[in-house]
Short mmCIF file of C-alpha atoms in Angstrom, two decimals:
data_model
loop_
_atom_site.label_atom_id
_atom_site.label_comp_id
_atom_site.label_asym_id
_atom_site.label_seq_id
_atom_site.Cartn_x
_atom_site.Cartn_y
_atom_site.Cartn_z
CA UNK A 1 -21.65 19.63 15.46
CA UNK A 2 -18.33 19.23 13.71
CA UNK A 3 -16.25 16.13 14.18
CA UNK A 4 -12.59 16.03 13.29
CA UNK A 5 -10.43 12.98 12.83
CA UNK A 6 -7.57 13.02 15.25
CA UNK A 7 -4.40 11.15 14.31
CA UNK A 8 -2.88 9.39 17.31
CA UNK A 9 0.68 8.10 17.01
CA UNK A 10 1.08 4.42 17.86
CA UNK A 11 3.92 2.99 19.92
CA UNK A 12 5.92 0.40 17.89
CA UNK A 13 4.58 -2.48 20.01
CA UNK A 14 1.00 -1.35 19.53
CA UNK A 15 1.59 -0.90 15.80
CA UNK A 16 2.98 -4.45 15.54
CA UNK A 17 -0.15 -5.62 17.36
CA UNK A 18 -2.29 -4.19 14.57
CA UNK A 19 -0.11 -5.98 12.01
CA UNK A 20 -0.56 -9.28 13.87
CA UNK A 21 -4.32 -9.01 13.51
CA UNK A 22 -4.15 -7.84 9.88
CA UNK A 23 -4.08 -10.31 7.02
CA UNK A 24 -2.39 -8.32 4.32
CA UNK A 25 -0.36 -5.30 3.39
CA UNK A 26 1.86 -3.93 0.65
CA UNK A 27 5.61 -4.26 0.31
CA UNK A 28 7.70 -1.60 -1.45
CA UNK A 29 11.22 -2.22 -2.69
CA UNK A 30 13.67 -0.87 -5.26
CA UNK A 31 14.53 -2.55 -8.58
CA UNK A 32 16.94 -0.75 -10.96
CA UNK A 33 16.51 2.50 -8.98
CA UNK A 34 12.72 2.36 -9.45
CA UNK A 35 10.13 1.86 -6.70
CA UNK A 36 7.97 -1.27 -6.89
CA UNK A 37 4.93 -1.96 -4.73
CA UNK A 38 3.07 -5.26 -4.35
CA UNK A 39 0.10 -6.36 -2.21
CA UNK A 40 0.78 -9.45 -0.08
CA UNK A 41 -0.73 -11.61 2.62
CA UNK A 42 1.31 -11.93 5.80
CA UNK A 43 1.58 -13.42 9.25
CA UNK A 44 3.72 -12.10 12.10
CA UNK A 45 5.96 -14.75 13.70
CA UNK A 46 8.43 -13.87 16.47
CA UNK A 47 8.33 -10.18 15.53
CA UNK A 48 9.02 -10.79 11.84
CA UNK A 49 6.58 -10.29 8.98
CA UNK A 50 6.37 -13.57 7.06
CA UNK A 51 5.09 -13.58 3.48
CA UNK A 52 4.68 -16.51 1.14
CA UNK A 53 5.30 -15.96 -2.54
CA UNK A 54 6.40 -17.79 -5.67
CA UNK A 55 9.93 -17.79 -7.02
CA UNK A 56 9.10 -15.88 -10.23
CA UNK A 57 7.41 -12.93 -8.51
CA UNK A 58 9.10 -9.53 -8.70
CA UNK A 59 9.56 -9.52 -4.91
CA UNK A 60 11.10 -13.01 -4.82
CA UNK A 61 13.52 -12.12 -7.61
CA UNK A 62 14.56 -8.92 -5.86
CA UNK A 63 15.19 -10.73 -2.55
CA UNK A 64 17.19 -13.49 -4.27
CA UNK A 65 19.28 -10.86 -6.05
CA UNK A 66 19.97 -9.06 -2.76
CA UNK A 67 19.53 -10.91 0.55
CA UNK A 68 18.70 -8.34 3.22
CA UNK A 69 16.85 -6.25 0.61
CA UNK A 70 15.65 -2.96 2.15
CA UNK A 71 11.84 -2.86 2.11
CA UNK A 72 8.96 -0.76 3.37
CA UNK A 73 5.80 -2.57 4.44
CA UNK A 74 2.44 -0.89 4.94
CA UNK A 75 -0.90 -2.12 6.22
CA UNK A 76 -4.09 -0.33 7.17
CA UNK A 77 -7.72 -0.77 7.99
CA UNK A 78 -9.80 2.31 7.28
CA UNK A 79 -13.55 2.21 7.73
CA UNK A 80 -15.05 3.51 4.49
CA UNK A 81 -17.84 5.61 6.00
CA UNK A 82 -16.24 7.19 9.07
CA UNK A 83 -12.63 7.18 7.73
CA UNK A 84 -11.50 5.99 11.13
CA UNK A 85 -9.02 3.17 11.55
CA UNK A 86 -5.28 2.68 11.59
CA UNK A 87 -2.22 2.65 9.33
CA UNK A 88 1.14 1.05 10.10
CA UNK A 89 4.48 1.63 8.33
CA UNK A 90 7.47 -0.69 8.68
CA UNK A 91 11.00 -0.13 7.40
CA UNK A 92 13.07 -3.30 7.38
CA UNK A 93 15.00 -5.88 5.43
CA UNK A 94 13.76 -8.95 3.59
CA UNK A 95 15.46 -12.34 3.43
CA UNK A 96 14.57 -15.67 1.81
CA UNK A 97 13.92 -18.11 4.67
CA UNK A 98 12.57 -20.96 2.53
CA UNK A 99 15.33 -23.22 3.88
CA UNK A 100 14.46 -22.41 7.49
CA UNK A 101 13.28 -25.56 9.33
CA UNK A 102 10.01 -23.81 10.20
CA UNK A 103 9.50 -22.27 6.74
CA UNK A 104 6.91 -24.77 5.51
CA UNK A 105 4.88 -24.30 8.69
CA UNK A 106 5.19 -20.51 8.59
CA UNK A 107 4.34 -20.40 4.90
CA UNK A 108 1.16 -22.38 5.45
CA UNK A 109 -0.02 -19.88 8.05
CA UNK A 110 -0.09 -17.19 5.39
CA UNK A 111 -3.57 -17.20 3.97
CA UNK A 112 -3.03 -16.73 0.26
CA UNK A 113 -5.93 -15.44 -1.75
CA UNK A 114 -4.75 -16.61 -5.12
CA UNK A 115 -4.24 -20.21 -6.13
CA UNK A 116 -0.73 -20.15 -7.48
CA UNK A 117 2.22 -22.36 -6.65
CA UNK A 118 3.77 -20.66 -3.61
CA UNK A 119 7.28 -21.87 -3.01
CA UNK A 120 9.24 -19.10 -1.33
CA UNK A 121 8.95 -17.86 2.23
CA UNK A 122 10.34 -14.39 2.89
CA UNK A 123 10.86 -12.87 6.33
CA UNK A 124 10.81 -9.10 6.77
CA UNK A 125 12.74 -7.99 9.85
CA UNK A 126 11.41 -4.63 11.05
CA UNK A 127 13.99 -1.97 11.89
CA UNK A 128 11.49 0.82 12.42
CA UNK A 129 7.76 0.58 13.08
CA UNK A 130 5.46 3.60 13.13
CA UNK A 131 1.72 3.88 13.08
CA UNK A 132 -1.26 6.14 13.28
CA UNK A 133 -4.75 5.59 14.62
CA UNK A 134 -7.49 7.86 13.29
CA UNK A 135 -10.20 8.44 15.85
CA UNK A 136 -13.05 10.90 15.88
CA UNK A 137 -12.64 13.79 18.26
CA UNK A 138 -14.71 16.91 18.37
CA UNK B 1 -18.50 -27.23 -2.46
CA UNK B 2 -15.09 -25.63 -2.78
CA UNK B 3 -14.78 -22.11 -4.08
CA UNK B 4 -11.55 -20.72 -5.41
CA UNK B 5 -10.70 -17.09 -5.94
CA UNK B 6 -9.89 -16.43 -9.54
CA UNK B 7 -7.62 -13.50 -10.36
CA UNK B 8 -8.80 -11.68 -13.49
CA UNK B 9 -6.41 -9.21 -15.13
CA UNK B 10 -7.85 -5.74 -15.66
CA UNK B 11 -7.38 -3.67 -18.79
CA UNK B 12 -5.63 -0.36 -17.99
CA UNK B 13 -8.81 1.66 -18.63
CA UNK B 14 -10.83 -0.57 -16.33
CA UNK B 15 -8.10 -0.38 -13.67
CA UNK B 16 -8.13 3.44 -13.87
CA UNK B 17 -11.91 3.26 -13.45
CA UNK B 18 -11.44 1.51 -10.11
CA UNK B 19 -8.95 4.22 -9.06
CA UNK B 20 -11.47 6.94 -9.96
CA UNK B 21 -13.97 5.42 -7.54
CA UNK B 22 -11.39 4.79 -4.81
CA UNK B 23 -10.57 7.46 -2.24
CA UNK B 24 -7.09 6.48 -1.23
CA UNK B 25 -4.00 4.44 -1.96
CA UNK B 26 -0.30 4.22 -1.16
CA UNK B 27 2.58 5.84 -2.98
CA UNK B 28 6.05 4.25 -3.03
CA UNK B 29 9.18 6.18 -3.95
CA UNK B 30 12.93 6.04 -3.40
CA UNK B 31 14.90 8.26 -1.00
CA UNK B 32 18.66 7.66 -0.63
CA UNK B 33 18.31 4.26 -2.36
CA UNK B 34 15.70 3.17 0.19
CA UNK B 35 12.02 2.44 -0.52
CA UNK B 36 9.46 4.65 1.21
CA UNK B 37 5.72 4.03 1.26
CA UNK B 38 2.98 6.44 2.39
CA UNK B 39 -0.82 6.20 2.45
CA UNK B 40 -2.57 9.08 0.67
CA UNK B 41 -5.98 10.29 -0.42
CA UNK B 42 -6.39 10.94 -4.14
CA UNK B 43 -8.65 12.04 -6.94
CA UNK B 44 -8.21 11.22 -10.62
CA UNK B 45 -8.35 14.28 -12.91
CA UNK B 46 -7.79 13.99 -16.68
CA UNK B 47 -6.09 10.62 -16.26
CA UNK B 48 -3.68 11.83 -13.58
CA UNK B 49 -3.69 10.84 -9.91
CA UNK B 50 -3.86 14.04 -7.87
CA UNK B 51 -2.79 14.03 -4.23
CA UNK B 52 -2.76 16.88 -1.75
CA UNK B 53 -0.02 16.96 0.83
CA UNK B 54 1.96 19.40 2.94
CA UNK B 55 5.37 20.75 2.05
CA UNK B 56 7.23 19.05 4.91
CA UNK B 57 5.99 15.52 4.14
CA UNK B 58 8.53 12.95 2.95
CA UNK B 59 6.72 12.67 -0.38
CA UNK B 60 6.62 16.44 -0.95
CA UNK B 61 10.33 16.75 -0.15
CA UNK B 62 11.20 13.93 -2.54
CA UNK B 63 9.16 15.47 -5.38
CA UNK B 64 10.69 18.91 -4.82
CA UNK B 65 14.18 17.36 -4.86
CA UNK B 66 13.43 15.57 -8.13
CA UNK B 67 10.59 16.78 -10.36
CA UNK B 68 9.31 13.79 -12.34
CA UNK B 69 10.13 11.51 -9.40
CA UNK B 70 9.48 7.85 -10.33
CA UNK B 71 6.69 6.46 -8.15
CA UNK B 72 4.52 3.38 -7.77
CA UNK B 73 0.93 3.87 -6.65
CA UNK B 74 -1.30 1.11 -5.32
CA UNK B 75 -4.93 0.98 -4.33
CA UNK B 76 -7.24 -1.89 -3.49
CA UNK B 77 -10.59 -2.80 -2.04
CA UNK B 78 -10.69 -6.30 -0.62
CA UNK B 79 -13.80 -7.54 1.16
CA UNK B 80 -12.65 -8.90 4.53
CA UNK B 81 -14.85 -11.98 4.62
CA UNK B 82 -14.85 -13.27 1.04
CA UNK B 83 -11.42 -11.86 0.12
CA UNK B 84 -12.89 -10.75 -3.19
CA UNK B 85 -12.24 -7.33 -4.63
CA UNK B 86 -9.64 -5.59 -6.74
CA UNK B 87 -6.08 -4.26 -6.63
CA UNK B 88 -4.55 -1.71 -9.01
CA UNK B 89 -0.85 -0.92 -9.52
CA UNK B 90 0.41 2.21 -11.25
CA UNK B 91 3.96 3.05 -12.28
CA UNK B 92 4.45 6.71 -13.09
CA UNK B 93 6.12 9.99 -12.31
CA UNK B 94 5.20 12.64 -9.76
CA UNK B 95 5.40 16.40 -10.24
CA UNK B 96 4.54 19.40 -8.04
CA UNK B 97 1.59 21.13 -9.72
CA UNK B 98 0.83 23.56 -6.89
CA UNK B 99 1.36 26.46 -9.31
CA UNK B 100 -1.07 25.02 -11.84
CA UNK B 101 -4.06 27.37 -12.33
CA UNK B 102 -6.42 24.56 -11.36
CA UNK B 103 -4.32 23.29 -8.44
CA UNK B 104 -6.39 24.89 -5.69
CA UNK B 105 -9.55 23.44 -7.16
CA UNK B 106 -7.99 19.98 -7.66
CA UNK B 107 -6.51 20.00 -4.19
CA UNK B 108 -9.87 20.72 -2.61
CA UNK B 109 -11.38 17.70 -4.34
CA UNK B 110 -9.00 15.43 -2.43
CA UNK B 111 -10.81 14.43 0.73
CA UNK B 112 -8.11 14.61 3.37
CA UNK B 113 -8.68 12.61 6.51
CA UNK B 114 -6.29 14.48 8.73
CA UNK B 115 -6.54 18.12 9.65
CA UNK B 116 -3.14 19.40 8.75
CA UNK B 117 -2.15 22.37 6.64
CA UNK B 118 -2.14 20.97 3.08
CA UNK B 119 -0.27 23.23 0.74
CA UNK B 120 1.18 21.13 -2.06
CA UNK B 121 -0.66 19.46 -4.93
CA UNK B 122 1.20 16.62 -6.64
CA UNK B 123 0.14 15.01 -9.92
CA UNK B 124 1.14 11.42 -10.65
CA UNK B 125 1.19 10.73 -14.40
CA UNK B 126 0.67 6.98 -14.98
CA UNK B 127 3.03 5.29 -17.42
CA UNK B 128 1.81 1.76 -16.77
CA UNK B 129 -1.44 0.64 -15.14
CA UNK B 130 -2.16 -2.96 -14.22
CA UNK B 131 -4.84 -4.49 -12.07
CA UNK B 132 -6.41 -7.65 -10.79
CA UNK B 133 -9.96 -8.46 -9.83
CA UNK B 134 -10.48 -11.36 -7.43
CA UNK B 135 -13.76 -13.12 -8.05
CA UNK B 136 -15.08 -16.37 -6.70
CA UNK B 137 -15.10 -19.23 -9.16
CA UNK B 138 -15.66 -22.86 -8.38
#
């Protein structure tokens, strides 16, 4: 019997739901006309993707240089054996919200995996959210 | 006892070794000054990252519009519970190699998860490879 993976498009709200339950993703942005990609931990607060970084990181420098920096954010969970799971793509803009009254609280919610001084909270506002779920059909 | 995750920098050759054993990653590129990110399956052949896509995909269109398109490629394997694992970042250029004598053979090696007509083989030549392994220290 042959099984085929069927891609099912996700509604934006459903896709954001996957992001809420995910812990990390990758942000892509442009520096000097070149694409840059970085893995990051995140939390979703009030529909925005909140990441916590340190001021000397490439992403932090890019956002400081251009508030409202256009970004793409991607997250997925693919089961290694069956290759089923989901993938979500977000196009949006990133802004330094370190001065936001709730920044310290939001930053702490982001579970960072590396012990570095984290001192900059960035909010990514999604403009477009798309996603795909890979299920096994027949 | 408190355990801390220690990031260990990977030598480029070691980082490429992780990519060889990985099945997929994400490519970032620039279209109309905006960052785009797409998940992809890959194989590594002769030091190049080979992906198989279809001619109407955003990535294929960008590579056709600009042979030698600057790209960033990222792959990782992070264990959900311990948050240990590795992440590799590649900066390079992407070229359509569908006409290459070995393209059909290379393309078939890429294990695609979605049943779509795949008709374009793209080779990403790495210019810079960096990586991080997250291990548990104390």
